[in-house]
JSON list of C-alpha atoms in Angstrom, two decimals:
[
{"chain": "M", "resi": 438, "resn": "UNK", "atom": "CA", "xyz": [-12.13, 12.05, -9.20]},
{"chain": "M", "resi": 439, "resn": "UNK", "atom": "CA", "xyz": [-11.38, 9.50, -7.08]},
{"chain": "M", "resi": 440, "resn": "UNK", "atom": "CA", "xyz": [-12.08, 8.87, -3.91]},
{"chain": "M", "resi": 441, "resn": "UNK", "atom": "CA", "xyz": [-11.97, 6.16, -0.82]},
{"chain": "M", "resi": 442, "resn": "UNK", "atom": "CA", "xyz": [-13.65, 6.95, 2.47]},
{"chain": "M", "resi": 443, "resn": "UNK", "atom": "CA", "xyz": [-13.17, 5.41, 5.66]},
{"chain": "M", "resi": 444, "resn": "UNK", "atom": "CA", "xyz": [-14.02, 6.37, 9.57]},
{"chain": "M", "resi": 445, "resn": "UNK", "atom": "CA", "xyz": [-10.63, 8.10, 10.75]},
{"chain": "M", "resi": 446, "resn": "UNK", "atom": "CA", "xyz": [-10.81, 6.08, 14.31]},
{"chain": "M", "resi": 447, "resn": "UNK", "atom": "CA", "xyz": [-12.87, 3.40, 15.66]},
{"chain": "M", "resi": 448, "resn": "UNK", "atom": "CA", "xyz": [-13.00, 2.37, 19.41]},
{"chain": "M", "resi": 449, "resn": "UNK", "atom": "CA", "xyz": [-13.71, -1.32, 20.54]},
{"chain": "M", "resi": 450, "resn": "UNK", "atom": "CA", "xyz": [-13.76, -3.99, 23.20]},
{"chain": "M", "resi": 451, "resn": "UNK", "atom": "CA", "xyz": [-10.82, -6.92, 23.55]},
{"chain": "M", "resi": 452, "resn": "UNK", "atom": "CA", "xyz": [-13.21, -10.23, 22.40]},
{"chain": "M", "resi": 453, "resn": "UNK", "atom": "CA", "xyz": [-15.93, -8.03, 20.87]},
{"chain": "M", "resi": 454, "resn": "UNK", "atom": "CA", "xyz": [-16.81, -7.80, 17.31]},
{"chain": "M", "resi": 455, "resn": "UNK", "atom": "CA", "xyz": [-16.07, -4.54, 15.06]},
{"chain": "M", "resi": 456, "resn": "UNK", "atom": "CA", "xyz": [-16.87, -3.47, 11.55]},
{"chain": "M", "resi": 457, "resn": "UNK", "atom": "CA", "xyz": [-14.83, -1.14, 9.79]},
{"chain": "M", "resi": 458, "resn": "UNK", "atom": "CA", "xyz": [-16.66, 0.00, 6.74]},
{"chain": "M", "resi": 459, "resn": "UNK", "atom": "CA", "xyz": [-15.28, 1.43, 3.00]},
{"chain": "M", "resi": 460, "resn": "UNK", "atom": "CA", "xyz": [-16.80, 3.40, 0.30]},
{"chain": "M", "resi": 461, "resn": "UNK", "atom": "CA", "xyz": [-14.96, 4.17, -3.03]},
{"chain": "M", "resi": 462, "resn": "UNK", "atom": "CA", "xyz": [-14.95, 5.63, -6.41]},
{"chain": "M", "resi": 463, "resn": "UNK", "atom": "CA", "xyz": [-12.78, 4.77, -9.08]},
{"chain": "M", "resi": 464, "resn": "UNK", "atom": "CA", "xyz": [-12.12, 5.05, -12.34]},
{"chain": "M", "resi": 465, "resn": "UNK", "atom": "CA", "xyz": [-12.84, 1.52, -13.19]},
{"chain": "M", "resi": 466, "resn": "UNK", "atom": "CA", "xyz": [-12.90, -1.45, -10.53]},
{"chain": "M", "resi": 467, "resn": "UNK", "atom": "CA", "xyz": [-10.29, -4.22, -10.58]},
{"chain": "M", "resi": 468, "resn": "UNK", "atom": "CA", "xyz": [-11.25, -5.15, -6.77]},
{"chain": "M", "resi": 469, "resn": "UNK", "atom": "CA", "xyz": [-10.57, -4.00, -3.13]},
{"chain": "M", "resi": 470, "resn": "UNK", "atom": "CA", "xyz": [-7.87, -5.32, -0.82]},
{"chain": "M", "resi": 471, "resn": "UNK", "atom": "CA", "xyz": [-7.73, -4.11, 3.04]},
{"chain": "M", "resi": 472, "resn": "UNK", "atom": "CA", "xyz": [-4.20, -4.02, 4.40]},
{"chain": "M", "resi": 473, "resn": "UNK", "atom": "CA", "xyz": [-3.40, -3.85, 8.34]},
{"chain": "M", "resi": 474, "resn": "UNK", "atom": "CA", "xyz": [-0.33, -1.43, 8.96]},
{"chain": "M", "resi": 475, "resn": "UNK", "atom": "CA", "xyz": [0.79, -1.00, 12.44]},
{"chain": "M", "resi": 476, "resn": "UNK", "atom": "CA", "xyz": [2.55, 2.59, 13.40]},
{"chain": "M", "resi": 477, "resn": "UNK", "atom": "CA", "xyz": [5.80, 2.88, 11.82]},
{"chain": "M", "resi": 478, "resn": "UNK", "atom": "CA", "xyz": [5.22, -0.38, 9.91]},
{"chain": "M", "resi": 479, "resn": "UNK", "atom": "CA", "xyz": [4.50, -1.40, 6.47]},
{"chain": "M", "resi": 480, "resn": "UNK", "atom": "CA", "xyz": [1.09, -2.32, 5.24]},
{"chain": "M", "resi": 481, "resn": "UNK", "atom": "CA", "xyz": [0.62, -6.26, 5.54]},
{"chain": "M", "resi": 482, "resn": "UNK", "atom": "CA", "xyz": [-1.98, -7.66, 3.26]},
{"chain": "M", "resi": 483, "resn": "UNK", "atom": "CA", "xyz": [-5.41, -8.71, 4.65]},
{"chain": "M", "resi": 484, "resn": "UNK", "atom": "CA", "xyz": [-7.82, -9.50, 1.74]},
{"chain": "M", "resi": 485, "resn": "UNK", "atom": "CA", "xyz": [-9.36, -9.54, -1.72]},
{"chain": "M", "resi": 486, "resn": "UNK", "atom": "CA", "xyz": [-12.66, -9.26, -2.58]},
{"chain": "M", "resi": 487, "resn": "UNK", "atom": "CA", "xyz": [-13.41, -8.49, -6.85]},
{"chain": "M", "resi": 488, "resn": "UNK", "atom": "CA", "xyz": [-16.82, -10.53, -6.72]},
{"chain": "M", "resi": 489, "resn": "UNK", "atom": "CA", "xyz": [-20.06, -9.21, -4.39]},
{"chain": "M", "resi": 490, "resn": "UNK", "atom": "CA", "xyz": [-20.03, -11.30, -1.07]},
{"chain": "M", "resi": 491, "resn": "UNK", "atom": "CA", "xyz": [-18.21, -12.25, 1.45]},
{"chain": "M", "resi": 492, "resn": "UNK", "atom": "CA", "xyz": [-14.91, -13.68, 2.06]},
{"chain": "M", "resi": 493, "resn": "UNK", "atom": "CA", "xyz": [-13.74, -15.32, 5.10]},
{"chain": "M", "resi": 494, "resn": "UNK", "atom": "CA", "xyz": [-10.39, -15.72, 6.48]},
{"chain": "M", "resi": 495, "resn": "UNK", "atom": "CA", "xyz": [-10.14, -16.85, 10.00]},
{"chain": "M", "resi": 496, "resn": "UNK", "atom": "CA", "xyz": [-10.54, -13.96, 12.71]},
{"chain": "M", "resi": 497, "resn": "UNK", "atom": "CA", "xyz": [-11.45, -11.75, 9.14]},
{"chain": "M", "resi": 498, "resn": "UNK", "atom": "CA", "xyz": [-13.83, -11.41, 6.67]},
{"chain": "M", "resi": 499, "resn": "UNK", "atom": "CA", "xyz": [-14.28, -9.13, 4.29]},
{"chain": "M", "resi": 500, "resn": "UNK", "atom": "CA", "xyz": [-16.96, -8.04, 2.06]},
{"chain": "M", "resi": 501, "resn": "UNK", "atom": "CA", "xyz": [-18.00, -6.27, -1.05]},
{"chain": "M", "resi": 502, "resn": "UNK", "atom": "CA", "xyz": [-21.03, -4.78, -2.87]},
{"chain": "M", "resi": 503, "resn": "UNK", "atom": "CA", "xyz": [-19.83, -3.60, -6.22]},
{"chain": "M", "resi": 504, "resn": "UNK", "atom": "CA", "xyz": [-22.96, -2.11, -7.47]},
{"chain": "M", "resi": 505, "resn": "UNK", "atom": "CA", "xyz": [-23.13, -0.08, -4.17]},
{"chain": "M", "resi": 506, "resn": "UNK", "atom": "CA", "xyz": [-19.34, 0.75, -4.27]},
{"chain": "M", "resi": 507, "resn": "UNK", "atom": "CA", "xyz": [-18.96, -0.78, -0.13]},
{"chain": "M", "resi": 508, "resn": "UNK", "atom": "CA", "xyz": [-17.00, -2.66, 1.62]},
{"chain": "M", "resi": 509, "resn": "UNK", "atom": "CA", "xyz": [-16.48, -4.02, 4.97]},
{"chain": "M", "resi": 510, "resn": "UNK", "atom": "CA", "xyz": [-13.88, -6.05, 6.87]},
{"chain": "M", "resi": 511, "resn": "UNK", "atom": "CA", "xyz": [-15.40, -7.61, 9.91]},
{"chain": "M", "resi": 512, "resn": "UNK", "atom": "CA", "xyz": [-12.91, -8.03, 12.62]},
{"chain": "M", "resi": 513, "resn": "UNK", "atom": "CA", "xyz": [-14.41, -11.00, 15.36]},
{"chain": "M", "resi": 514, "resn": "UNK", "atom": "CA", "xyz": [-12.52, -12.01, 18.92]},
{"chain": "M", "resi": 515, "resn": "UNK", "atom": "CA", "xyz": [-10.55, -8.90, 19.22]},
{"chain": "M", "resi": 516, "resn": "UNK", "atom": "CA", "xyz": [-7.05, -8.88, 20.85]},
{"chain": "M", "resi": 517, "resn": "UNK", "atom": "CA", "xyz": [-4.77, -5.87, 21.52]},
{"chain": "M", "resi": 518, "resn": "UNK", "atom": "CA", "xyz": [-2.55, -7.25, 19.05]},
{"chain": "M", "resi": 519, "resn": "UNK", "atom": "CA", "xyz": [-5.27, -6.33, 16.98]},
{"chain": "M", "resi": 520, "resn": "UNK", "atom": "CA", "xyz": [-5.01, -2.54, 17.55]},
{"chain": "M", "resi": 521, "resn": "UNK", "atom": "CA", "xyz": [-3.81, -0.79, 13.83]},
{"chain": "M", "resi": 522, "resn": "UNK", "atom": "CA", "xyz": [-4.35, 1.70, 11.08]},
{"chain": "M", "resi": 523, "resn": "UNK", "atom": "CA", "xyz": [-7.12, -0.68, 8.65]},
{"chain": "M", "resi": 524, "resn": "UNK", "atom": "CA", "xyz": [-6.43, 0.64, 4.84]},
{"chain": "M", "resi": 525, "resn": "UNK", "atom": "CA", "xyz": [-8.92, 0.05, 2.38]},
{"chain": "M", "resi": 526, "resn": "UNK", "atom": "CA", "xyz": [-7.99, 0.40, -1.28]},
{"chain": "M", "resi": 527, "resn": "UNK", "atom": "CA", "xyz": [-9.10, -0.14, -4.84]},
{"chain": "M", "resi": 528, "resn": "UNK", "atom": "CA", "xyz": [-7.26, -1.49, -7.86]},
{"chain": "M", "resi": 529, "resn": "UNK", "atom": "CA", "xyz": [-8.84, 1.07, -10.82]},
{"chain": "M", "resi": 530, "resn": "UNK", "atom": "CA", "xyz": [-8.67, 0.51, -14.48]},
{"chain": "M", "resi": 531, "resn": "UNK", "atom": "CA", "xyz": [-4.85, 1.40, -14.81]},
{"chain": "M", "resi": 532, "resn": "UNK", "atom": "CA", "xyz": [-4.45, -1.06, -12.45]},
{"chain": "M", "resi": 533, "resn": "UNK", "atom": "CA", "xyz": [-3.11, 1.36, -9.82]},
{"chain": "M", "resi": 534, "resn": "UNK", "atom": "CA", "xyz": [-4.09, 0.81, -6.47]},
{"chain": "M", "resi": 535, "resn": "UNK", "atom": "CA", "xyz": [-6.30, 4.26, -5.02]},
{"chain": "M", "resi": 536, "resn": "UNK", "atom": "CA", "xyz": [-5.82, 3.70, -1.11]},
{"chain": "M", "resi": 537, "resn": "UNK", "atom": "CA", "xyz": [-8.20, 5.63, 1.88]},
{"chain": "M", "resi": 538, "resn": "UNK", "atom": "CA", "xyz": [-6.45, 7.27, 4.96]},
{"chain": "M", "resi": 539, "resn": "UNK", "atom": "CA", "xyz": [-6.67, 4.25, 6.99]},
{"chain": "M", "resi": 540, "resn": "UNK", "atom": "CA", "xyz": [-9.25, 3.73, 10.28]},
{"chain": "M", "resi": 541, "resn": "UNK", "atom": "CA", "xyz": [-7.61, 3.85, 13.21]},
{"chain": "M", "resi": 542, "resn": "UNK", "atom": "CA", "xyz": [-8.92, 0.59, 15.64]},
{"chain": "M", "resi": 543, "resn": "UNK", "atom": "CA", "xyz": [-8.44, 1.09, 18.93]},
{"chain": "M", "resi": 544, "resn": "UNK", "atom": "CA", "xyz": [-8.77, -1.98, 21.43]},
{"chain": "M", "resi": 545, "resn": "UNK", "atom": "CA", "xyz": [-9.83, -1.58, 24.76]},
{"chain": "M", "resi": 546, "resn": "UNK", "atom": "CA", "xyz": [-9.18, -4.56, 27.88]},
{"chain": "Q", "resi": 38, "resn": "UNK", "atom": "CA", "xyz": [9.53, -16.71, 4.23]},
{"chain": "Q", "resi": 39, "resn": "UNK", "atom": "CA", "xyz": [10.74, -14.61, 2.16]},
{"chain": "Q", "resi": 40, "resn": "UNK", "atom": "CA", "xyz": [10.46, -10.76, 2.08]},
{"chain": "Q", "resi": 41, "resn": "UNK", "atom": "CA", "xyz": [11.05, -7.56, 0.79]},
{"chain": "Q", "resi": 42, "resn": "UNK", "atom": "CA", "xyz": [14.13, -5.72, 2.17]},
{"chain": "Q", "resi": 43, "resn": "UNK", "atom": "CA", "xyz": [14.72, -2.11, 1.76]},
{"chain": "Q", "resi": 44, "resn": "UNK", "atom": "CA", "xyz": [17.93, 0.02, 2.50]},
{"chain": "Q", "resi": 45, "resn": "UNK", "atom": "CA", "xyz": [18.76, 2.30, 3.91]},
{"chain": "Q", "resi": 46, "resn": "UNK", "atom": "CA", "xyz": [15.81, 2.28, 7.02]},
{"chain": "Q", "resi": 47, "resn": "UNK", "atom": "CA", "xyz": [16.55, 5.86, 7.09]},
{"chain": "Q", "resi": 48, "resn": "UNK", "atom": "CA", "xyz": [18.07, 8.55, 4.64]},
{"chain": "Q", "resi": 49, "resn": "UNK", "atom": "CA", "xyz": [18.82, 12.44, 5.75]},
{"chain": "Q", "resi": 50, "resn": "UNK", "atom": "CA", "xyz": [19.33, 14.32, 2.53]},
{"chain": "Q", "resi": 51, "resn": "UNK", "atom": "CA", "xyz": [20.05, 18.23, 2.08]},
{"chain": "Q", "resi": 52, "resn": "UNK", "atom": "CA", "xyz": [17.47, 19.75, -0.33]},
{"chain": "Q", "resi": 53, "resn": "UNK", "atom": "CA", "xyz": [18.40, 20.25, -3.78]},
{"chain": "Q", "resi": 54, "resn": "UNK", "atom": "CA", "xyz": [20.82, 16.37, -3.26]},
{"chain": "Q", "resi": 55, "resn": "UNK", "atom": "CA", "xyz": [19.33, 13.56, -5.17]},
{"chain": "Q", "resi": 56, "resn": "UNK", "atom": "CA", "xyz": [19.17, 10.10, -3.38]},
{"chain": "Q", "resi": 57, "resn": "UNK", "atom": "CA", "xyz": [18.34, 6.16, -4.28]},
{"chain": "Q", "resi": 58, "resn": "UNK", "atom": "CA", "xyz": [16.30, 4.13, -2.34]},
{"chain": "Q", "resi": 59, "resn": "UNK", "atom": "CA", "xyz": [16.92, 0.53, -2.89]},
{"chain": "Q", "resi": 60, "resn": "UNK", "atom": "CA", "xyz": [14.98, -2.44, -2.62]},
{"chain": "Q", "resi": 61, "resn": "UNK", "atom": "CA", "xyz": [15.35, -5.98, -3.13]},
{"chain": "Q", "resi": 62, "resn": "UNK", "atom": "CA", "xyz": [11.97, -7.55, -4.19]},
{"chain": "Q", "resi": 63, "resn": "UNK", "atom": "CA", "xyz": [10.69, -11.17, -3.50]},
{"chain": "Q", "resi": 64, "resn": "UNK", "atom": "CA", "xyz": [13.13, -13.57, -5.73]},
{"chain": "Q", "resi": 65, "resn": "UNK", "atom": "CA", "xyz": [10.26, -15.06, -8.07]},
{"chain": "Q", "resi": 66, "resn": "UNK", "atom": "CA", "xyz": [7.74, -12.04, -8.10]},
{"chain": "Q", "resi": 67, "resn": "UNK", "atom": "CA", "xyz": [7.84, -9.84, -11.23]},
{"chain": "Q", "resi": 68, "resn": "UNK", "atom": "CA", "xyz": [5.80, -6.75, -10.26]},
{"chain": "Q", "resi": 69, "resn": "UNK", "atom": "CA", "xyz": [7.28, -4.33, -8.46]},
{"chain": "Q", "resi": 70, "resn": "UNK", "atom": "CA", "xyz": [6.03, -0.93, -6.89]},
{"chain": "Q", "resi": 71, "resn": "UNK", "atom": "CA", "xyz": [7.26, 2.49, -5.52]},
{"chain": "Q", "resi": 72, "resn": "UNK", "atom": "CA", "xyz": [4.91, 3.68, -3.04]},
{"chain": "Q", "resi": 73, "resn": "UNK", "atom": "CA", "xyz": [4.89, 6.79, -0.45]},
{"chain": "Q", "resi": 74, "resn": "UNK", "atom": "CA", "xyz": [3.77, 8.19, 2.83]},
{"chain": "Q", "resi": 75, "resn": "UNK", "atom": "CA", "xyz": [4.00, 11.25, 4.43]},
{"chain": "Q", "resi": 76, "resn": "UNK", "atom": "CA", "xyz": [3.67, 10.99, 7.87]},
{"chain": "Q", "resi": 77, "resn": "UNK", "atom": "CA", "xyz": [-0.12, 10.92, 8.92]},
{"chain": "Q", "resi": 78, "resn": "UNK", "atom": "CA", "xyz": [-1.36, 10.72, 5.47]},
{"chain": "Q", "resi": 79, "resn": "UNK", "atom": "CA", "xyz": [-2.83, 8.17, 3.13]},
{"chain": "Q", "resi": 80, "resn": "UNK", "atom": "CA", "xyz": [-0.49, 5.65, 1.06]},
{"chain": "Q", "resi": 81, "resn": "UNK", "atom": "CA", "xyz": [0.38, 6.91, -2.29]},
{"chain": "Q", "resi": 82, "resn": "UNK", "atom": "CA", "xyz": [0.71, 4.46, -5.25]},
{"chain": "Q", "resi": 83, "resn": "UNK", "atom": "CA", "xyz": [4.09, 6.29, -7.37]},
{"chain": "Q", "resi": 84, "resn": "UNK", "atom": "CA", "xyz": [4.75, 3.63, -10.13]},
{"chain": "Q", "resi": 85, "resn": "UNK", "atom": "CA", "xyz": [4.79, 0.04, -10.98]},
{"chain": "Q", "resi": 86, "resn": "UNK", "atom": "CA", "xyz": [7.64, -1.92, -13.10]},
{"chain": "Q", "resi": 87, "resn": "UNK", "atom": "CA", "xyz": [7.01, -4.89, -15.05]},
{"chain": "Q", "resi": 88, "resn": "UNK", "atom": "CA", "xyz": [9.11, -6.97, -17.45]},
{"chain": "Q", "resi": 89, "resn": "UNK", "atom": "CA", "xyz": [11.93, -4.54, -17.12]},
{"chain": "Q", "resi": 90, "resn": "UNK", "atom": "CA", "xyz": [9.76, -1.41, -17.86]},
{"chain": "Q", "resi": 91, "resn": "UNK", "atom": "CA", "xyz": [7.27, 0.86, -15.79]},
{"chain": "Q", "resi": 92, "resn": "UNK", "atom": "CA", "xyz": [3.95, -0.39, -16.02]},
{"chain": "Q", "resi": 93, "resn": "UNK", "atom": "CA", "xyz": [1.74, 2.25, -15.02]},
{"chain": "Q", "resi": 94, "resn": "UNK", "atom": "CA", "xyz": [2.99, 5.80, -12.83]},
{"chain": "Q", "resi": 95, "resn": "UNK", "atom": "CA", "xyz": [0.65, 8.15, -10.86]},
{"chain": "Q", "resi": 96, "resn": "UNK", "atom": "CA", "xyz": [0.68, 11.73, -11.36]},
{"chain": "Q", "resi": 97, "resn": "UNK", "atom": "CA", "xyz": [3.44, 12.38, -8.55]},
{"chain": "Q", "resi": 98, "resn": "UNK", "atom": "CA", "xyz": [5.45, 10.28, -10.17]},
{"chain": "Q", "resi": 99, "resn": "UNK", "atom": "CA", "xyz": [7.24, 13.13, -12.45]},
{"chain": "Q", "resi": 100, "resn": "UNK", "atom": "CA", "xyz": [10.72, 13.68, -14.13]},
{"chain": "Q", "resi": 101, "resn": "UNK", "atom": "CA", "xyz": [12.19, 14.02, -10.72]},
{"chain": "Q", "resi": 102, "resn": "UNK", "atom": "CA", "xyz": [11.59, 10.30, -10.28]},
{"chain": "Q", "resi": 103, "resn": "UNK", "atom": "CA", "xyz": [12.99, 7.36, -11.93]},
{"chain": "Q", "resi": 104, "resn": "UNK", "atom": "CA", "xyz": [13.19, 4.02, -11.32]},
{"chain": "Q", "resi": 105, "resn": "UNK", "atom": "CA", "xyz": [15.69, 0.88, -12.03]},
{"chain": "Q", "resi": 106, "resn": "UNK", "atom": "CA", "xyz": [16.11, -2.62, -12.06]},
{"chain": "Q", "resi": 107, "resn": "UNK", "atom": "CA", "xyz": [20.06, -2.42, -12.20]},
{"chain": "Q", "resi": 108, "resn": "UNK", "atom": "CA", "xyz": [20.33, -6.38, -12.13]},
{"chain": "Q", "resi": 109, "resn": "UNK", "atom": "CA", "xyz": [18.56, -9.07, -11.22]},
{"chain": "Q", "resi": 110, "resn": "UNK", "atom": "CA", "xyz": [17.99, -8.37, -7.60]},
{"chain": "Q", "resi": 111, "resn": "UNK", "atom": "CA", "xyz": [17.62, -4.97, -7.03]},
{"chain": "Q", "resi": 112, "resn": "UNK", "atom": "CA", "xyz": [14.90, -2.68, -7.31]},
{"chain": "Q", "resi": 113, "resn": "UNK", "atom": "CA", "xyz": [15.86, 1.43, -7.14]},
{"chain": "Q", "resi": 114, "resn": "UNK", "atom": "CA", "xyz": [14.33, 4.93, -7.08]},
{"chain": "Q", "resi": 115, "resn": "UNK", "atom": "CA", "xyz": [16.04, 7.64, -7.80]},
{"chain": "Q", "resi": 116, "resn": "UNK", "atom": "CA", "xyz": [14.93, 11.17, -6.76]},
{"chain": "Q", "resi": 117, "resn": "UNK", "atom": "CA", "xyz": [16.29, 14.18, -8.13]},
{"chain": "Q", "resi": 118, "resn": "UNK", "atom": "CA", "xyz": [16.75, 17.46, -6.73]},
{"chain": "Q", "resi": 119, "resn": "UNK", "atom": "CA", "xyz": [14.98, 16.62, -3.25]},
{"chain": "Q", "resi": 120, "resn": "UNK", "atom": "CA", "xyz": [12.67, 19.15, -1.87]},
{"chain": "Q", "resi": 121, "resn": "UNK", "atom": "CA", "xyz": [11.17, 19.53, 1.36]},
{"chain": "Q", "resi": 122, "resn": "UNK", "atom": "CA", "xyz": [7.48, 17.90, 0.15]},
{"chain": "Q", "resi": 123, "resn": "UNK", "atom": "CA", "xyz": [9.48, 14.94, -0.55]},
{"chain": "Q", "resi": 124, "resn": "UNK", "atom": "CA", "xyz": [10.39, 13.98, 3.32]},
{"chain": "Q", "resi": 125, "resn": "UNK", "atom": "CA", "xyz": [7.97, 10.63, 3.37]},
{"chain": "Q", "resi": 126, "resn": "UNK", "atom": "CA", "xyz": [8.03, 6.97, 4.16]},
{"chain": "Q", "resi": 127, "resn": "UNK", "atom": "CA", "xyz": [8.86, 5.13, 0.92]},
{"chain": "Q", "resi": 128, "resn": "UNK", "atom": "CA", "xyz": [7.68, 1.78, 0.93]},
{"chain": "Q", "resi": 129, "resn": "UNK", "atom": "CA", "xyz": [8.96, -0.87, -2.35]},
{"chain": "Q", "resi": 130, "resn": "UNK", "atom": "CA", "xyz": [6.39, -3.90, -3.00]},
{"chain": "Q", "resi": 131, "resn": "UNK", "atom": "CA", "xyz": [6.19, -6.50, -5.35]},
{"chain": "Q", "resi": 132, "resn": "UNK", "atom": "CA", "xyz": [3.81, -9.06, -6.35]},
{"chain": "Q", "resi": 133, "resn": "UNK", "atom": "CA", "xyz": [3.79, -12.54, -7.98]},
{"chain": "Q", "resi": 134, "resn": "UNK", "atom": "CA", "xyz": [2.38, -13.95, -11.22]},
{"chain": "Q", "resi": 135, "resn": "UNK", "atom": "CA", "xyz": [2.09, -11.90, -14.20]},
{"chain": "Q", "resi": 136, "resn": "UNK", "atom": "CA", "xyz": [-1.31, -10.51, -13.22]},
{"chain": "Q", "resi": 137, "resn": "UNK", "atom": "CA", "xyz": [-1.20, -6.62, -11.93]},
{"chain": "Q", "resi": 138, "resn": "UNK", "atom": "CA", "xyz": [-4.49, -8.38, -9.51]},
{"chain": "Q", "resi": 139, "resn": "UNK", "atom": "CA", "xyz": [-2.23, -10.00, -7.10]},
{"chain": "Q", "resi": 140, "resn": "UNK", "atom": "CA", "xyz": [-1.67, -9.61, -2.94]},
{"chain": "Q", "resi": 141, "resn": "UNK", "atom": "CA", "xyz": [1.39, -7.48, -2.51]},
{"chain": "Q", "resi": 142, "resn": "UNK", "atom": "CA", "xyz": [4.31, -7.78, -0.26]},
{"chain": "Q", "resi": 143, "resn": "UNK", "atom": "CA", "xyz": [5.76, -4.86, 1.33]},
{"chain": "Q", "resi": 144, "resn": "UNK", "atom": "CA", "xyz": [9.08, -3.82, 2.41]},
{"chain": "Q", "resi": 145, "resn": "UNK", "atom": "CA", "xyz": [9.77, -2.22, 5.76]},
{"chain": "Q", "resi": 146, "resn": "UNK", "atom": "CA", "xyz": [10.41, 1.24, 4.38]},
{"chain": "Q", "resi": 147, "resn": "UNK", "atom": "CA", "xyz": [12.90, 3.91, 3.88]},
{"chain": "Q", "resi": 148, "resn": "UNK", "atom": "CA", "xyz": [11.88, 6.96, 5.97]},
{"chain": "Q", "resi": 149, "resn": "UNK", "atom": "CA", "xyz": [13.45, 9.75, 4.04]},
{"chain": "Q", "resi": 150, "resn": "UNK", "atom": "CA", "xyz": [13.75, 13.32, 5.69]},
{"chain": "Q", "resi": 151, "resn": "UNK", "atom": "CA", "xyz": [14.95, 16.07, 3.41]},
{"chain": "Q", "resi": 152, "resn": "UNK", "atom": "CA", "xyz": [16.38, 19.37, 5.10]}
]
C-alpha cells in the first residue's frame, strides 16, 4: 500500500531552527512537494524536490533521499507566523499526489 | 496574482440531495483537481481533469462523483445522493503547463456539511 508518515506535532522556539521529517511509500515516485496549510485554510505550496539533495528557498529548504524514501523540510529563523499543519506528499506513478496527515509546528515566544 | 476561487465557502445539504461545488481555476493553467478533507484528517487526492477529460481518479472517487468543465471558466463537482461520510472540506486546484509534475494552486475551499 501506500503510505506517508510524518510526526503528528512538533514544538519549537520563535528564531530557532526545526526539522520536520517525511517517510513514504509509493507506488512509483514522481517527487515530493511539502505544502504549509494554516487551520481552516488551503494548502499553499512550499517545495519540490524529484532529485536527491537539497533545495533551498529562503527561510526553507527541503530535502530528499530517494533511495532511502526521506525527506525533510528545514524550517530556520522561526516566527509565529510560522506556526501550521506541514503536509508532505508524493506524486506516484499515476501521477496522483499520496499526501501524510500533516505535522503540526507549534511556535513558542 | 491570480487565484483559485471556489463557491459557495459553505454548503448545508440534507442527505440523500445532490450538490455542485464550483470552482474557477487559474485562467492559463490546464490541470485541474478535486481534492477532500474531513475535518482532522489527511488531504485526499479525488480526481484530476485534463484537456477536457479526467486524467487520473482515486478510489473514492466513484459513480457518485462527477466532474465538469461546463465552459471555459468553470470547474464543477457534482455529488450525488450525499451521505453523511461525505461532510468534508473540498478544496479545487489547478496547475500550469501540460506536465501532471507541476506546483499546484489551491482554492480556499467549500466546507460541505451533509445532515
Amino acid at each position: 500500500g501506500q503510505n506517508i508518515d510524518q510526526p503528528t506535532e512538533m514544538t519549537a522556539t520563535e528564531g530557532a531552527i526545526v526539522q520536520i521529517n517525511c517517510t513514504y511509500q509509493t507506488s512509483g515516485f514522481n517527487g515530493l512537494f511539502w505544502y504549509q496549510q494554516h487551520a481552516g485554510e488551503a494548502p499553499t505550496f512550499l517545495s519540490y524536490n524529484v532529485l536527491d539533495g537539497l533545495e533551498e528557498k529562503g527561510r526553507f529548504s527541503s530535502f530528499l533521499s530517494r533511495s532511502k524514501g526521506y525527506s525533510y523540510l528545514l524550517l530556520k529563523e522561526l516566527q509565529m507566523k510560522d506556526s501550521a499543519s506541514y503536509l508532505c506528499a508524493a506524486l506516484d506513478s499515476n501521477y496522483q499526489l499520496i499526501w501524510g496527515a500533516g505535522t503540526k509546528l507549534i511556535i513558542k515566544p | 496574482e491570480p487565484e483559485v476561487t471556489q463557491t459557495p465557502s459553505h454548503q448545508v445539504t440534507q442527505m440523500g440531495q445532490e450538490v455542485i461545488l464550483r470552482c474557477v481555476p487559474i485562467s492559463n493553467h490546464l490541470y485541474f483537481y478535486w481534492y477532500r478533507q474531513i475535518l482532522g484528517q489527511k488531504v485526499e487526492f479525488l480526481v484530476s481533469f485534463y484537456n477536457n477529460e479526467i486524467s487520473e481518479k482515486s478510489e473514492i472517487f466513484d459513480d457518485q462523483f462527477s466532474v465538469e468543465r461546463p465552459d471555459g471558466s468553470n470547474f464543477t463537482l457534482k455529488i450525488r445522493s450525499t451521505k453523511l461520510e461525505d461532510s468534508a472540506m473540498y478544496f479545487c486546484a489547478s496547475s500550469p503547463g501540460t506536465d501532471p509534475v507541476n506546483e499546484q494552486y489551491f482554492g480556499p475551499g467549500t466546507r460541505l456539511t451533509v445532515t
